Short mmCIF file of C-alpha atoms in Angstrom, two decimals:
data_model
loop_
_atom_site.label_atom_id
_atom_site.label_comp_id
_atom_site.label_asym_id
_atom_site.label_seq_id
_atom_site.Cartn_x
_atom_site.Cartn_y
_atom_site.Cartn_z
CA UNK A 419 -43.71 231.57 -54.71
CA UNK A 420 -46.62 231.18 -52.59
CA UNK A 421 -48.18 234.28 -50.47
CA UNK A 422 -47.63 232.35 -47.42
CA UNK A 423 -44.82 229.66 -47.44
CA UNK A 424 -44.42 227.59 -43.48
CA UNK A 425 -41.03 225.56 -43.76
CA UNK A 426 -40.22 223.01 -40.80
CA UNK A 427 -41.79 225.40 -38.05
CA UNK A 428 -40.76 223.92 -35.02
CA UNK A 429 -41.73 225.79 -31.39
CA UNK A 430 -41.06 224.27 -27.80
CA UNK A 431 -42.47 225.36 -24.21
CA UNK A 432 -40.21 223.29 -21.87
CA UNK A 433 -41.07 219.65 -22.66
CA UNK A 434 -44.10 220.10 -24.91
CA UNK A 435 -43.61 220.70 -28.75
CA UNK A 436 -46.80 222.03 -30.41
CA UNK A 437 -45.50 222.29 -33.33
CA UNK A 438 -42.43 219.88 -35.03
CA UNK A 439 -41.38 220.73 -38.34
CA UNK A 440 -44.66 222.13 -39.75
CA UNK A 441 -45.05 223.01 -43.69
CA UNK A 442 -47.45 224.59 -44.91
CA UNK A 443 -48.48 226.75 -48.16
CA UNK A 444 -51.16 229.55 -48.98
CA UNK A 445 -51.91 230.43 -52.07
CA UNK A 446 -53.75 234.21 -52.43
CA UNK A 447 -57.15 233.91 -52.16
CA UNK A 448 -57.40 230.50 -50.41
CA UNK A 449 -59.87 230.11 -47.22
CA UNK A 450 -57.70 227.21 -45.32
CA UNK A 451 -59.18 225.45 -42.26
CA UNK A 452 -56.87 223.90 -39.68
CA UNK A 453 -58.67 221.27 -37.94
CA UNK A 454 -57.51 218.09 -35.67
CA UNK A 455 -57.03 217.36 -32.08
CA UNK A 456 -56.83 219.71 -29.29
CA UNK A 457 -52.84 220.66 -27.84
CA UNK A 458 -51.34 219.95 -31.56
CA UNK A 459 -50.08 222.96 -32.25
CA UNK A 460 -53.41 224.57 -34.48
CA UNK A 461 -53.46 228.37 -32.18
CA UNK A 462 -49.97 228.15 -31.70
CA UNK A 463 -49.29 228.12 -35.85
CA UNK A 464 -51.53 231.02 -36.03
CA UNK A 465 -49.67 232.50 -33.03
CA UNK A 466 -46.59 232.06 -35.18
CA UNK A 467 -47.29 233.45 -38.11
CA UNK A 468 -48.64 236.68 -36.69
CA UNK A 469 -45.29 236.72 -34.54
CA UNK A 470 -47.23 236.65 -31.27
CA UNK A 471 -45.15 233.57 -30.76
CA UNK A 472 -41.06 233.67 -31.72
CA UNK A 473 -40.84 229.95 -33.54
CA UNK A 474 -37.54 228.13 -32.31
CA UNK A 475 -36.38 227.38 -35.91
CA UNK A 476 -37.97 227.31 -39.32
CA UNK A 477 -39.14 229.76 -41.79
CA UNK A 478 -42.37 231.81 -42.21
CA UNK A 479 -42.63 234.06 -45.12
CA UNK A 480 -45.01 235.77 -46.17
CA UNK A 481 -45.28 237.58 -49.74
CA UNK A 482 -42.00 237.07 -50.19
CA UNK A 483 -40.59 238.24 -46.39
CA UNK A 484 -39.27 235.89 -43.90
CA UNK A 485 -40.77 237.35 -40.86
CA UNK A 486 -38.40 234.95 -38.80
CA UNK A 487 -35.81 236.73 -39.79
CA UNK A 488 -33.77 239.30 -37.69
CA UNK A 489 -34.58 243.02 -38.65
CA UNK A 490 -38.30 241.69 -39.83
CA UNK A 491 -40.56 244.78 -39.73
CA UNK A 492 -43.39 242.20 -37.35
CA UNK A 493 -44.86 245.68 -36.59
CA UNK A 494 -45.53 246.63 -39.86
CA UNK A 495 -46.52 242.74 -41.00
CA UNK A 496 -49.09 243.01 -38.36
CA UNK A 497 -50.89 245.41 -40.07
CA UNK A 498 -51.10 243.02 -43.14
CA UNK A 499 -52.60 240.21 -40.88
CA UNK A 500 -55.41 240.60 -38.95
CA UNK A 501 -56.17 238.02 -36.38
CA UNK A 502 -59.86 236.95 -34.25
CA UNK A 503 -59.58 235.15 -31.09
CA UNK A 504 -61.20 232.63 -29.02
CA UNK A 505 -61.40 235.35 -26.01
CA UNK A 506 -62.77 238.57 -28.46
CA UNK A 507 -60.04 240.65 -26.41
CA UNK A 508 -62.13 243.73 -26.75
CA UNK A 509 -61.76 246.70 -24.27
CA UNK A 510 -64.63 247.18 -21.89
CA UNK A 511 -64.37 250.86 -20.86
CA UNK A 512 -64.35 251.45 -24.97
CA UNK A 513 -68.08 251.93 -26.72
CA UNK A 514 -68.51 249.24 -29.35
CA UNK A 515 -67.46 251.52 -32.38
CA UNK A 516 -64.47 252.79 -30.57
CA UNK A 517 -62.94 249.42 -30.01
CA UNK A 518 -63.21 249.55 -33.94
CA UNK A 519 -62.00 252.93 -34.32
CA UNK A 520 -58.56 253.17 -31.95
CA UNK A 521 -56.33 250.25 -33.91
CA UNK A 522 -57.24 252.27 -36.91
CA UNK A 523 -55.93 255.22 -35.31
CA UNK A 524 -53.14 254.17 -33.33
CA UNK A 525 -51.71 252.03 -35.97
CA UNK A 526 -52.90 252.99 -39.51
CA UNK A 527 -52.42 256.63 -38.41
CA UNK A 528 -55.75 257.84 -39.92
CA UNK A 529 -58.19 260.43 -38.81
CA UNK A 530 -60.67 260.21 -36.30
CA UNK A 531 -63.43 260.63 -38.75
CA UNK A 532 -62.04 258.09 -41.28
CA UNK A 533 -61.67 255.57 -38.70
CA UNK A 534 -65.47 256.46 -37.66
CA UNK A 535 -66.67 255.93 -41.46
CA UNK A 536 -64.31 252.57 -41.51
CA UNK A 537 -66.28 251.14 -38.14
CA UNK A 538 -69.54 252.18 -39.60
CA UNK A 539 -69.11 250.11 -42.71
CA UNK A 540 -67.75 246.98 -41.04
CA UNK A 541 -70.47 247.15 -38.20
CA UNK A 542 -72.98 247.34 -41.17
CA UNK A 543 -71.09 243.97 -42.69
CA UNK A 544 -71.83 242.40 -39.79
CA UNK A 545 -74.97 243.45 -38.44
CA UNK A 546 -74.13 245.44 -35.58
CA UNK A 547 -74.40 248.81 -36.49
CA UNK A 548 -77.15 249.20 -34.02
CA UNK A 549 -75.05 248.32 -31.40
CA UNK A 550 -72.01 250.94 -32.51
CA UNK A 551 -72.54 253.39 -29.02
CA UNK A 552 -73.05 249.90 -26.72
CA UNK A 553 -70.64 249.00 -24.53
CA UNK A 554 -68.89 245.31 -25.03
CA UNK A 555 -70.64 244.01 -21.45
CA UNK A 556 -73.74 245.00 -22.83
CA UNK A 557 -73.45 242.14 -25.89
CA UNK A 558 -73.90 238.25 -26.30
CA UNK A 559 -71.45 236.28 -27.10
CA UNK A 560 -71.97 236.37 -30.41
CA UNK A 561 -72.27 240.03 -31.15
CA UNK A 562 -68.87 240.29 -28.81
CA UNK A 563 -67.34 238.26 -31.52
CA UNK A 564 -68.62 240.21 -34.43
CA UNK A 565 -67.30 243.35 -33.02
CA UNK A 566 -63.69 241.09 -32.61
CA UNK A 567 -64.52 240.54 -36.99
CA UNK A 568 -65.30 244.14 -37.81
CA UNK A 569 -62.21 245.70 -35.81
CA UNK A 570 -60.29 243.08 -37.77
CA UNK A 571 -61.63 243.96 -40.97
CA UNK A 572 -61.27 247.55 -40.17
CA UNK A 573 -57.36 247.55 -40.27
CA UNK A 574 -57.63 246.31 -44.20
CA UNK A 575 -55.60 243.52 -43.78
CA UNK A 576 -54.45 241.30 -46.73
CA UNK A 577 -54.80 237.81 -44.16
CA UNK A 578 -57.18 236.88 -41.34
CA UNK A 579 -56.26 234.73 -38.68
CA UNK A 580 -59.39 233.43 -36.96
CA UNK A 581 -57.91 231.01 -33.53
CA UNK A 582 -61.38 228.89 -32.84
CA UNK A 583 -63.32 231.77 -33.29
CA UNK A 584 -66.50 230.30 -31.85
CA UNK A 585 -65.29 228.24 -28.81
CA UNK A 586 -65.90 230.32 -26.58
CA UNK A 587 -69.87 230.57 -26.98
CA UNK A 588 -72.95 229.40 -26.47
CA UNK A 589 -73.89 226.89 -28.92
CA UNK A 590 -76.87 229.22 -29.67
CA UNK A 591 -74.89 231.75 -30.79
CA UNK A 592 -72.61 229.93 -32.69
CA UNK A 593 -74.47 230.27 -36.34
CA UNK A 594 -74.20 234.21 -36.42
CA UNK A 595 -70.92 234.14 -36.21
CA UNK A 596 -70.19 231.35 -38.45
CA UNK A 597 -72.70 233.18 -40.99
CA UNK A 598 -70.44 236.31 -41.13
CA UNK A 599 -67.19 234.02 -41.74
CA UNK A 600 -69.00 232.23 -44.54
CA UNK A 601 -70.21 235.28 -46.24
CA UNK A 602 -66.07 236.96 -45.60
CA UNK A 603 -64.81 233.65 -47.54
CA UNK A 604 -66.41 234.79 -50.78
CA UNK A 605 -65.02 237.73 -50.83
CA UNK A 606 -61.52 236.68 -52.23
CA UNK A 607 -59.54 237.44 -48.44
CA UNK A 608 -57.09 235.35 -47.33
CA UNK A 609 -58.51 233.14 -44.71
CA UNK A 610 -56.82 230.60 -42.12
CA UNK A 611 -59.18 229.51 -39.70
CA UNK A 612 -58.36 227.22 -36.70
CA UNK A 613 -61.51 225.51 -35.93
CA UNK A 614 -63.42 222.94 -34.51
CA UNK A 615 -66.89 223.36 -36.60
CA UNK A 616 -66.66 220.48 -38.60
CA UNK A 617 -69.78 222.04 -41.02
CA UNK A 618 -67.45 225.23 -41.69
CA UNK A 619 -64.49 223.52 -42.49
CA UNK A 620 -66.61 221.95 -45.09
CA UNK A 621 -68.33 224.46 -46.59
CA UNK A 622 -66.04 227.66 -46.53
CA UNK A 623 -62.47 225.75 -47.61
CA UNK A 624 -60.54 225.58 -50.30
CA UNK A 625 -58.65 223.17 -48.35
CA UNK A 626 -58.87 221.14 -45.41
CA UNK A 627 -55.72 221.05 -43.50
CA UNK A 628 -55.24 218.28 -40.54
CA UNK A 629 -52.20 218.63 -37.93
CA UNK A 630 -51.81 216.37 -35.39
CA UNK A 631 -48.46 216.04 -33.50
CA UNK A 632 -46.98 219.23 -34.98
CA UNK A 633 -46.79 218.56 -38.17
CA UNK A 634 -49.37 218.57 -41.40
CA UNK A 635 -50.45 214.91 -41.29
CA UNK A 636 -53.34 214.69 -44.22
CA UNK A 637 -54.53 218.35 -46.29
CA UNK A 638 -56.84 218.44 -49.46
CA UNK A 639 -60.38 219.62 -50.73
CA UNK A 640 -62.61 218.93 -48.44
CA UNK A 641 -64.91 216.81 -50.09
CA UNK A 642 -62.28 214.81 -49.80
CA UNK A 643 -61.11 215.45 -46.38
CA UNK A 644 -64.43 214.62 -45.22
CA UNK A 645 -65.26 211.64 -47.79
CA UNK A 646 -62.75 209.67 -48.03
CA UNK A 647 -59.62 210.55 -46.24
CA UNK A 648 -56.43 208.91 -46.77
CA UNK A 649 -54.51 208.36 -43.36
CA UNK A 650 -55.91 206.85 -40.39
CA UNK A 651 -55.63 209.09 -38.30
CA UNK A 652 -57.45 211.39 -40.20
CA UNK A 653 -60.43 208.94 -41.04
CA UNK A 654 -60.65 208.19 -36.93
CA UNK A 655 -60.61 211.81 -36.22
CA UNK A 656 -63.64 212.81 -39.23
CA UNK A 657 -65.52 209.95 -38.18
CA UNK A 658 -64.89 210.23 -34.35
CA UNK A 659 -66.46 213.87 -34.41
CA UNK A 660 -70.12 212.16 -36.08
CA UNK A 661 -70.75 210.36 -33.47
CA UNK A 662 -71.99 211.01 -29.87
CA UNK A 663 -72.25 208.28 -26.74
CA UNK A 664 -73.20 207.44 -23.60
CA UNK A 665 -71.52 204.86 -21.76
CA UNK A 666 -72.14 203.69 -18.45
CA UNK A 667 -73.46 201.96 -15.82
CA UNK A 668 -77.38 202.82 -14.49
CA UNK A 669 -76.51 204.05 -11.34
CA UNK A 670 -74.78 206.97 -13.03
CA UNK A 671 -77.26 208.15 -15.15
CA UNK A 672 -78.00 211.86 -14.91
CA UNK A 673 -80.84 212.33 -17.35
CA UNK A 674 -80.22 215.91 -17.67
CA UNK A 675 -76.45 215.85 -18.29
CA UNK A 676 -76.26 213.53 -21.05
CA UNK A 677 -80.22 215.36 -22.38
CA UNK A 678 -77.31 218.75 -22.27
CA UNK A 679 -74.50 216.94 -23.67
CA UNK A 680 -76.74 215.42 -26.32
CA UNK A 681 -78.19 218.68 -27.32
CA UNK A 682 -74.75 220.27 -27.78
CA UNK A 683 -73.33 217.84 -29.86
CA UNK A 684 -76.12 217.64 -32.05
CA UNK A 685 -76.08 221.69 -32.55
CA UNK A 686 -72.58 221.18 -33.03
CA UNK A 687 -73.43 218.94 -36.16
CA UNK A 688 -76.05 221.58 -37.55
CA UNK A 689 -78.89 219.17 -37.40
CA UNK A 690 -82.17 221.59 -37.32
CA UNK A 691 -84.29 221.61 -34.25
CA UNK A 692 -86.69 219.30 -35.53
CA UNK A 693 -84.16 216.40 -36.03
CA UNK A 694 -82.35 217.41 -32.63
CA UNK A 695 -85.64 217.45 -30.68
CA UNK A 696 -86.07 214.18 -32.34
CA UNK A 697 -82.91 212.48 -30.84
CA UNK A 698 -83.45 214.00 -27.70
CA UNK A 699 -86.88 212.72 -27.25
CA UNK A 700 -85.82 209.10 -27.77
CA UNK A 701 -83.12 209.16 -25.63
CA UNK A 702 -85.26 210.55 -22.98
CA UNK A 703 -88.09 208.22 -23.14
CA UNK A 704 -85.74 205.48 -23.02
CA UNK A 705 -83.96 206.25 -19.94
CA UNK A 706 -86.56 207.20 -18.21
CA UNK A 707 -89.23 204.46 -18.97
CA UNK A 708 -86.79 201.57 -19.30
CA UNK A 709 -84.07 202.07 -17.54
CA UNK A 710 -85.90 202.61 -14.12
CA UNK A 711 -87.02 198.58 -13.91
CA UNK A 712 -83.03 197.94 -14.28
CA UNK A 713 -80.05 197.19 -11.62
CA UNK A 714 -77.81 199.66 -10.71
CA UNK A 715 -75.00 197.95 -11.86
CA UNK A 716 -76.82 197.55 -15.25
CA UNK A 717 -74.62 198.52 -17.79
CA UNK A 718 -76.38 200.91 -21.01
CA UNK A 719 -74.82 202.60 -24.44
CA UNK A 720 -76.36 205.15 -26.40
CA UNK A 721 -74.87 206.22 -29.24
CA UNK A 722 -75.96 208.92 -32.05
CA UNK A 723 -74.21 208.91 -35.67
CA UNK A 724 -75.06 211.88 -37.24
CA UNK A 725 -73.93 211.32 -40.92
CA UNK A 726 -73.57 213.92 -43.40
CA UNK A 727 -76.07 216.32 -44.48
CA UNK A 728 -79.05 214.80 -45.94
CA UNK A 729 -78.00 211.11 -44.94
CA UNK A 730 -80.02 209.37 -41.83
CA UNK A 731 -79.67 209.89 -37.77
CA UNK A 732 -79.15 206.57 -36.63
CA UNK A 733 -79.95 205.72 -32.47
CA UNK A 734 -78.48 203.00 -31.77
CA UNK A 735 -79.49 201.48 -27.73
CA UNK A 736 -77.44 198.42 -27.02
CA UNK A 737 -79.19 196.79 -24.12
CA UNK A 738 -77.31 193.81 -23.85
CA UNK A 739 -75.89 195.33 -20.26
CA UNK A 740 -79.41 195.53 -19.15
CA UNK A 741 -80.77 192.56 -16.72
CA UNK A 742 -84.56 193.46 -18.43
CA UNK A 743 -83.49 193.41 -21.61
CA UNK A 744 -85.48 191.03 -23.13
CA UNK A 745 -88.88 192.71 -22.22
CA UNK A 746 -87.22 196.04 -22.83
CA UNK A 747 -86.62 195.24 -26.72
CA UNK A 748 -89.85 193.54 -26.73
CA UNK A 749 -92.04 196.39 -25.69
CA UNK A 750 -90.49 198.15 -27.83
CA UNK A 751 -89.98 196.24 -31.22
CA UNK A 752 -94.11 195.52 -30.71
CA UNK A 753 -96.23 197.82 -32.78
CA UNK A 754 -99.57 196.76 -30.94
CA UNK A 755 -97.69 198.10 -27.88
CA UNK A 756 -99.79 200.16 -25.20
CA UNK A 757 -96.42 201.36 -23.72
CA UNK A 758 -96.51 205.31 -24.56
CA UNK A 759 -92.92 205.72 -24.33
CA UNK A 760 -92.36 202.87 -26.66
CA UNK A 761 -95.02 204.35 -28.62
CA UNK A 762 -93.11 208.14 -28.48
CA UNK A 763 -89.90 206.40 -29.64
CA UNK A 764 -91.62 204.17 -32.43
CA UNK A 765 -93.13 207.25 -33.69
CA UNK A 766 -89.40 208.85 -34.34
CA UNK A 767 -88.54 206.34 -36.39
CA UNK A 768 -89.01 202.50 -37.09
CA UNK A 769 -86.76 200.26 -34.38
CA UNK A 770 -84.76 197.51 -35.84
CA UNK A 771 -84.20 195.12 -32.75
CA UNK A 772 -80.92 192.59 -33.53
CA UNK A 773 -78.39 191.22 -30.90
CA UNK A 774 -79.89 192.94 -28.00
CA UNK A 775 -79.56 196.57 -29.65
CA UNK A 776 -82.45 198.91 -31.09
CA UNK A 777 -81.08 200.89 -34.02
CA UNK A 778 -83.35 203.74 -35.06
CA UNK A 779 -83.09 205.49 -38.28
CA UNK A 780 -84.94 208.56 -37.56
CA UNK A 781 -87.57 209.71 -39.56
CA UNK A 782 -86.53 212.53 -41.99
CA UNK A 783 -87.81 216.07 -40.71
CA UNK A 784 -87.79 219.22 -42.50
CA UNK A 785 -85.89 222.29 -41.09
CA UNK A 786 -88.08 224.77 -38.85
#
């Protein structure tokens, strides 16, 4: 029997149905990442299986208990499974090391000074140890999040539930966190993480699971998850996530928001700075320079495909919508050009100009 065994989980709220027959399996020891579109039923599993959600029908049991089940000790179980959320939930009038401390008292019964030795240790895991007397409005996002790991920890469970544990921040802050859940998955816990870090669910799994309409659609290692996956859905969801664009006519350009949204996504993707600064630059020399000589009605799409790890950032400019097209890709495919925007974006990469679209391959850049 496996530790964790999810048969036909189905739960309702009025006429939505997050989740549809669901199975699932966890072996001991496994790190499994839940990934897939957003309202299909990924928090509310975990919700399930800590029992912070009744399911309407199905089975959940875990080493060797059905926790759906009348008479199921969920009190008890909860002490097993520890659980991170999108929100932190810490308590603000607590001190950072008493947030850690009280489950450990309230629930696991111990001493004041064992819980304080406990909080110490799993501050110290995660860097925060410094921070132990602060109070929770005092930290970043990050660090708020850490605490939300350590306080987990603390309680010795035998599962962690992480629910998007880094949606919630700033996509500075996102690394530090991700860091400590890397370094937890080598430990040998028992790991389900809901997520929508693409990089994570890549590099911390032992298996890639995919749900999509309340049920498991596509699971498996996640070199091939992210490879070659099987289903459509699947593929258009991997793929989808790679790729960033702008659409849209001139006259609703806003450099700045699509320079933000730009920046985000490519953070998202763990390019370094170099590379990012490098696909921010070209965008912003182009719409600036060339899209200012345009019609409003002109139509423009950017789009960025970030690849894998070590493959190529590819621009691609499609200025086929554009009325001065045919001076824009001009300018710009011309290497004796005088044009120092053109200049800027040649120097990012060489331009390939072919059916009114500039595809840049951006020069390779080392991380900072």
């Amino acid at each position: 029997m496996s530790f964790i065994e999810i048969k036909n989980l189905k739960k309702s709220y009025g006429n939505v149905t997050p989740l549809n027959g669901l199975n699932l399996t966890v072996e001991k020891g496994e790190v499994i990442t839940i990934i897939g579109p957003s309202g299909t039923g990924k928090s509310t599993l975990l919700r399930c299986l800590n029992r912070l959600e009744t399911p309407d029908s199905g089975e959940i049991i875990f080493d060797g208990i059905n926790l759906c089940e009348e008479g199921a000790e969920i009190h008890k179980i909860r002490t097993r499974m520890g659980m991170v959320f999108q929100s932190f939930n810490l308590f603000n009038h607590l001190s950072v090391i008493e947030n850690i401390m009280m489950p450990q008292m309230d629930i696991l019964k111990v001493s004041e000074e064992e819980a304080f030795k406990e909080a110490k240790v799993q501050l110290e895991k995660v860097g925060l140890w410094s921070k132990a007397f602060e109070y929770p409005e005092n930290l970043s996002g990050g660090q708020k999040q850490r605490v939300a790991i350590a306080r987990g920890l603390a309680m010795k469970p035998e599962v962690m539930l992480f629910d998007e544990p880094t949606s919630a921040l700033d996509p500075t802050m996102v690394s530090e966190v991700l860091s400590v859940i890397a370094n937890l998955a080598e430990t040998g816990l028992t790991m389900i993480i809901v997520t929508h870090e693409m990089r994570l669910a890549k590099d911390v799994s032992s298996r890639v699971v995919y749900v999509d309409e309340g049920v498991v659609y596509e699971e498996g290692l996640p070199e091939v998850m992210f490879k070659a996956p099987k289903r459509e859905k699947t593929r258009d969801f991997i793929f989808r996530i790679k790729e960033w664009q702008w659409d849209g006519n001139v006259s609703e350009i806003d450099i700045y928001e699509i320079l933000a949204s730009l920046e985000q996504f490519c953070k998202g993707q763990f390019l370094n700075k170099n590379e990012y600064l490098n696909c921010i630059q070209v965008v912003e020399e182009f719409v600036s320079e060339f899209t200012d000589k345009t019609n409003a009605k002109d139509h423009l799409i950017i789009k960025l495909a970030a690849g894998e790890e070590g493959e190529p950032r590819i621009i691609t400019i499609d200025t086929n919508g554009l009325s001065d097209s045919e001076n824009i890709l001009k300018t710009i495919g011309d290497e004796k050009t005088d044009n120092i925007s053109a200049k800027i974006i040649r120097s990012k990469g060489e331009p390939v100009i072919k059916d009114g679209r500039i595809v840049i391959k951006l020069k390779e850049s080392l991380s900072n």
